[in-house]
Amino acid sequence: MLDKIEEAGSSKSTFYELLGGEEAGQQVVRQLVNTFYDVMDTDPKAAGIRALHQADLTDAREKLSMFLTGWMGGPQLYIERYGHPMLRRRHMPFAIGESERDQWMYCMIRAMHTLQLDEEIMKKLAAQLYGVADFMRNK
Ligand code: HEM
């Protein structure tokens, strides 16, 4: 595993490969996203960002799974279906500041712990996702 992580550091392996690649990688991403939204849906600490989402989280689960699969180096499922993600623009209708960013990361980190992802992968993934979440700030 250490070799693989070092490779990831020098970007020889993608997160998708580290999470199992192919179907296994896809399944881990789906589990991660489902757990992430389960946390958002139930944990009072995430109530602020839960309220920004629709009552039914089915679409959000599907879209984030597709997006993260490609973002982690797997098949570009989101882009194939919806075109360029333009993530920042798509988040403009929602007021996102430091608190919302931190709530989003809180849900993701809780999800990673629930799935017991490898500690090193978890740290790297969290750091990369933090960059994206921070970029979404618009207030
Ligand atoms: C920083 C805090 C964030 C907040 C508060 C937030 C909130 C939201 C909300 C409210 C939606 C609409 C969901 C719905 O239809 O109910 C959404 C969509 C989405 N978010 Fe986020 N988000 C955040 C960060 C992120 C990050 C870091 C990513 C990617 C790593 C991401 C990826 C997506 C994607 C792919 C969609 C679907 C876009 C579409 O096709 O409509 N979001 N987000």
Coordinates of C-alpha atoms and ligand atoms in Angstrom, one line a residue:
M1 CA 0.0 0.0 0.0
L2 CA 2.8 2.4 0.9
D3 CA 4.3 2.1 -2.6
K4 CA 0.9 2.8 -4.1
I5 CA 0.6 5.9 -1.9
E6 CA 4.0 7.2 -3.0
E7 CA 3.0 6.6 -6.5
A8 CA -0.1 8.7 -5.9
G9 CA 2.1 11.4 -4.5
S10 CA 4.0 11.5 -7.8
S11 CA 0.6 11.1 -9.6
K12 CA 1.4 7.7 -11.1
S13 CA -1.7 6.3 -9.5
T14 CA -5.0 8.0 -9.3
F15 CA -7.3 8.0 -6.3
Y16 CA -9.7 5.9 -8.4
E17 CA -7.0 3.2 -8.8
L18 CA -6.1 3.4 -5.1
L19 CA -9.7 2.8 -4.2
G20 CA -9.7 -0.3 -6.3
G21 CA -10.2 0.9 -9.9
E22 CA -12.7 -0.4 -12.4
E23 CA -15.9 -1.7 -10.7
A24 CA -14.4 -1.7 -7.1
G25 CA -13.4 1.9 -7.4
Q26 CA -16.9 2.8 -8.7
Q27 CA -18.5 1.0 -5.8
V28 CA -16.3 2.8 -3.2
V29 CA -17.1 6.2 -4.7
R30 CA -20.8 5.4 -4.6
Q31 CA -20.6 4.2 -1.0
L32 CA -18.6 7.3 0.0
V33 CA -21.2 9.6 -1.6
N34 CA -24.1 7.8 -0.2
T35 CA -22.6 7.9 3.3
F36 CA -21.7 11.6 2.8
Y37 CA -25.3 12.4 2.0
D38 CA -26.6 10.2 4.8
V39 CA -24.4 12.2 7.2
M40 CA -25.7 15.5 5.7
D41 CA -29.2 14.3 6.0
T42 CA -29.0 13.3 9.7
D43 CA -26.2 15.2 11.5
P44 CA -27.4 18.5 13.0
K45 CA -23.9 19.9 12.4
A46 CA -24.7 19.8 8.7
A47 CA -28.2 21.3 9.0
G48 CA -27.1 24.5 7.4
I49 CA -26.0 22.9 4.1
R50 CA -28.7 20.3 4.2
A51 CA -31.2 23.1 4.0
L52 CA -29.6 24.3 0.7
H53 CA -30.4 20.9 -0.9
Q54 CA -33.6 19.6 -2.2
A55 CA -35.8 17.4 0.0
D56 CA -35.0 14.4 -2.2
L57 CA -31.3 13.8 -2.3
T58 CA -31.4 11.1 -5.1
D59 CA -30.2 13.5 -7.9
A60 CA -27.5 14.9 -5.7
R61 CA -26.2 11.4 -4.8
E62 CA -26.2 10.4 -8.5
K63 CA -24.5 13.6 -9.7
L64 CA -21.8 13.7 -7.1
S65 CA -21.0 10.0 -7.6
M66 CA -20.6 10.5 -11.3
F67 CA -18.6 13.7 -10.9
L68 CA -16.2 12.2 -8.3
T69 CA -15.6 9.1 -10.3
G70 CA -14.2 11.2 -13.1
W71 CA -12.5 13.7 -10.8
M72 CA -10.6 10.8 -9.1
G73 CA -9.4 9.5 -12.4
G74 CA -12.1 7.0 -13.4
P75 CA -14.5 7.3 -16.3
Q76 CA -15.8 10.8 -16.9
L77 CA -19.5 9.8 -16.2
Y78 CA -20.6 13.3 -15.3
I79 CA -19.1 15.1 -18.3
E80 CA -20.4 12.4 -20.6
R81 CA -24.0 13.1 -19.4
Y82 CA -24.0 16.8 -18.4
G83 CA -21.0 18.3 -20.2
H84 CA -18.4 20.6 -18.5
P85 CA -19.0 20.6 -14.8
M86 CA -18.6 24.4 -14.3
L87 CA -18.8 23.6 -10.6
R88 CA -18.3 27.0 -9.3
R89 CA -21.0 28.5 -11.6
R90 CA -23.4 25.7 -10.7
H91 CA -23.0 26.5 -7.0
M92 CA -23.6 30.2 -7.5
P93 CA -27.3 29.9 -6.6
F94 CA -26.3 28.7 -3.1
A95 CA -24.7 31.1 -0.6
I96 CA -21.4 29.3 0.3
G97 CA -19.0 30.7 2.9
E98 CA -16.5 29.2 5.3
S99 CA -19.2 27.6 7.4
E100 CA -20.8 25.9 4.4
R101 CA -17.4 24.7 3.2
D102 CA -16.5 23.3 6.6
Q103 CA -19.9 21.6 6.9
W104 CA -19.3 20.0 3.5
M105 CA -15.9 18.8 4.5
Y106 CA -17.2 17.6 7.9
C107 CA -19.7 15.3 6.1
M108 CA -17.0 14.0 3.8
I109 CA -14.5 13.3 6.5
R110 CA -17.2 11.5 8.6
A111 CA -18.1 9.4 5.5
M112 CA -14.4 8.5 4.9
H113 CA -14.1 7.4 8.5
T114 CA -17.3 5.4 8.4
L115 CA -15.9 3.6 5.4
Q116 CA -12.6 3.1 7.1
L117 CA -10.6 4.3 4.1
D118 CA -6.9 4.0 4.4
E119 CA -5.5 6.8 6.6
E120 CA -3.0 8.1 4.0
I121 CA -5.5 8.0 1.2
M122 CA -8.0 9.7 3.4
K123 CA -5.6 12.6 4.2
K124 CA -4.7 13.2 0.6
L125 CA -8.3 12.9 -0.6
A126 CA -9.5 15.3 2.1
A127 CA -6.7 17.8 1.2
Q128 CA -7.6 17.8 -2.5
L129 CA -11.4 18.0 -1.8
Y130 CA -10.8 20.9 0.6
G131 CA -9.3 22.8 -2.3
V132 CA -12.4 22.3 -4.4
A133 CA -14.8 23.1 -1.5
D134 CA -12.8 26.3 -0.7
F135 CA -13.1 27.3 -4.4
M136 CA -16.9 27.1 -4.2
R137 CA -17.0 30.0 -1.7
N138 CA -19.0 32.8 -3.1
K139 CA -19.9 35.0 0.0
Ligands
HEM1 C1 -18.5 23.9 -0.3 C2 -19.7 23.5 0.1 C3 -20.7 22.9 -0.9 C4 -22.0 23.2 -0.8 C5 -22.8 24.0 0.3 C6 -22.7 22.5 -1.9 C7 -24.0 22.5 -2.2 C8 -24.6 22.0 -3.3 C9 -26.0 22.0 -3.6 C10 -27.0 22.7 -2.8 C11 -26.2 21.4 -4.8 C12 -27.5 21.2 -5.5 C13 -28.0 19.8 -5.1 C14 -29.5 19.7 -5.4 O1 -30.0 19.6 -6.5 O2 -30.3 19.5 -4.4 C15 -24.9 20.9 -5.3 C16 -24.7 20.2 -6.4 C17 -23.5 19.7 -6.8 N1 -22.3 19.7 -6.1 FE1 -22.0 20.8 -4.4 N2 -21.7 21.9 -2.7 C18 -20.5 22.1 -2.1 C19 -19.3 21.6 -2.5 C20 -19.1 20.7 -3.5 C21 -17.8 20.1 -3.8 C22 -16.5 20.3 -3.1 C23 -18.1 19.3 -4.9 C24 -17.1 18.5 -5.7 C25 -16.0 17.9 -5.2 C26 -19.4 19.5 -5.3 C27 -20.1 18.8 -6.3 C28 -21.4 19.0 -6.7 C29 -22.0 18.5 -7.9 C30 -21.2 17.6 -9.0 C31 -23.3 18.9 -8.0 C32 -24.3 18.6 -9.1 C33 -24.3 19.8 -10.0 C34 -25.3 19.7 -11.1 O3 -25.1 19.0 -12.1 O4 -26.4 20.3 -10.9 N3 -20.0 20.3 -4.4 N4 -24.0 21.3 -4.3

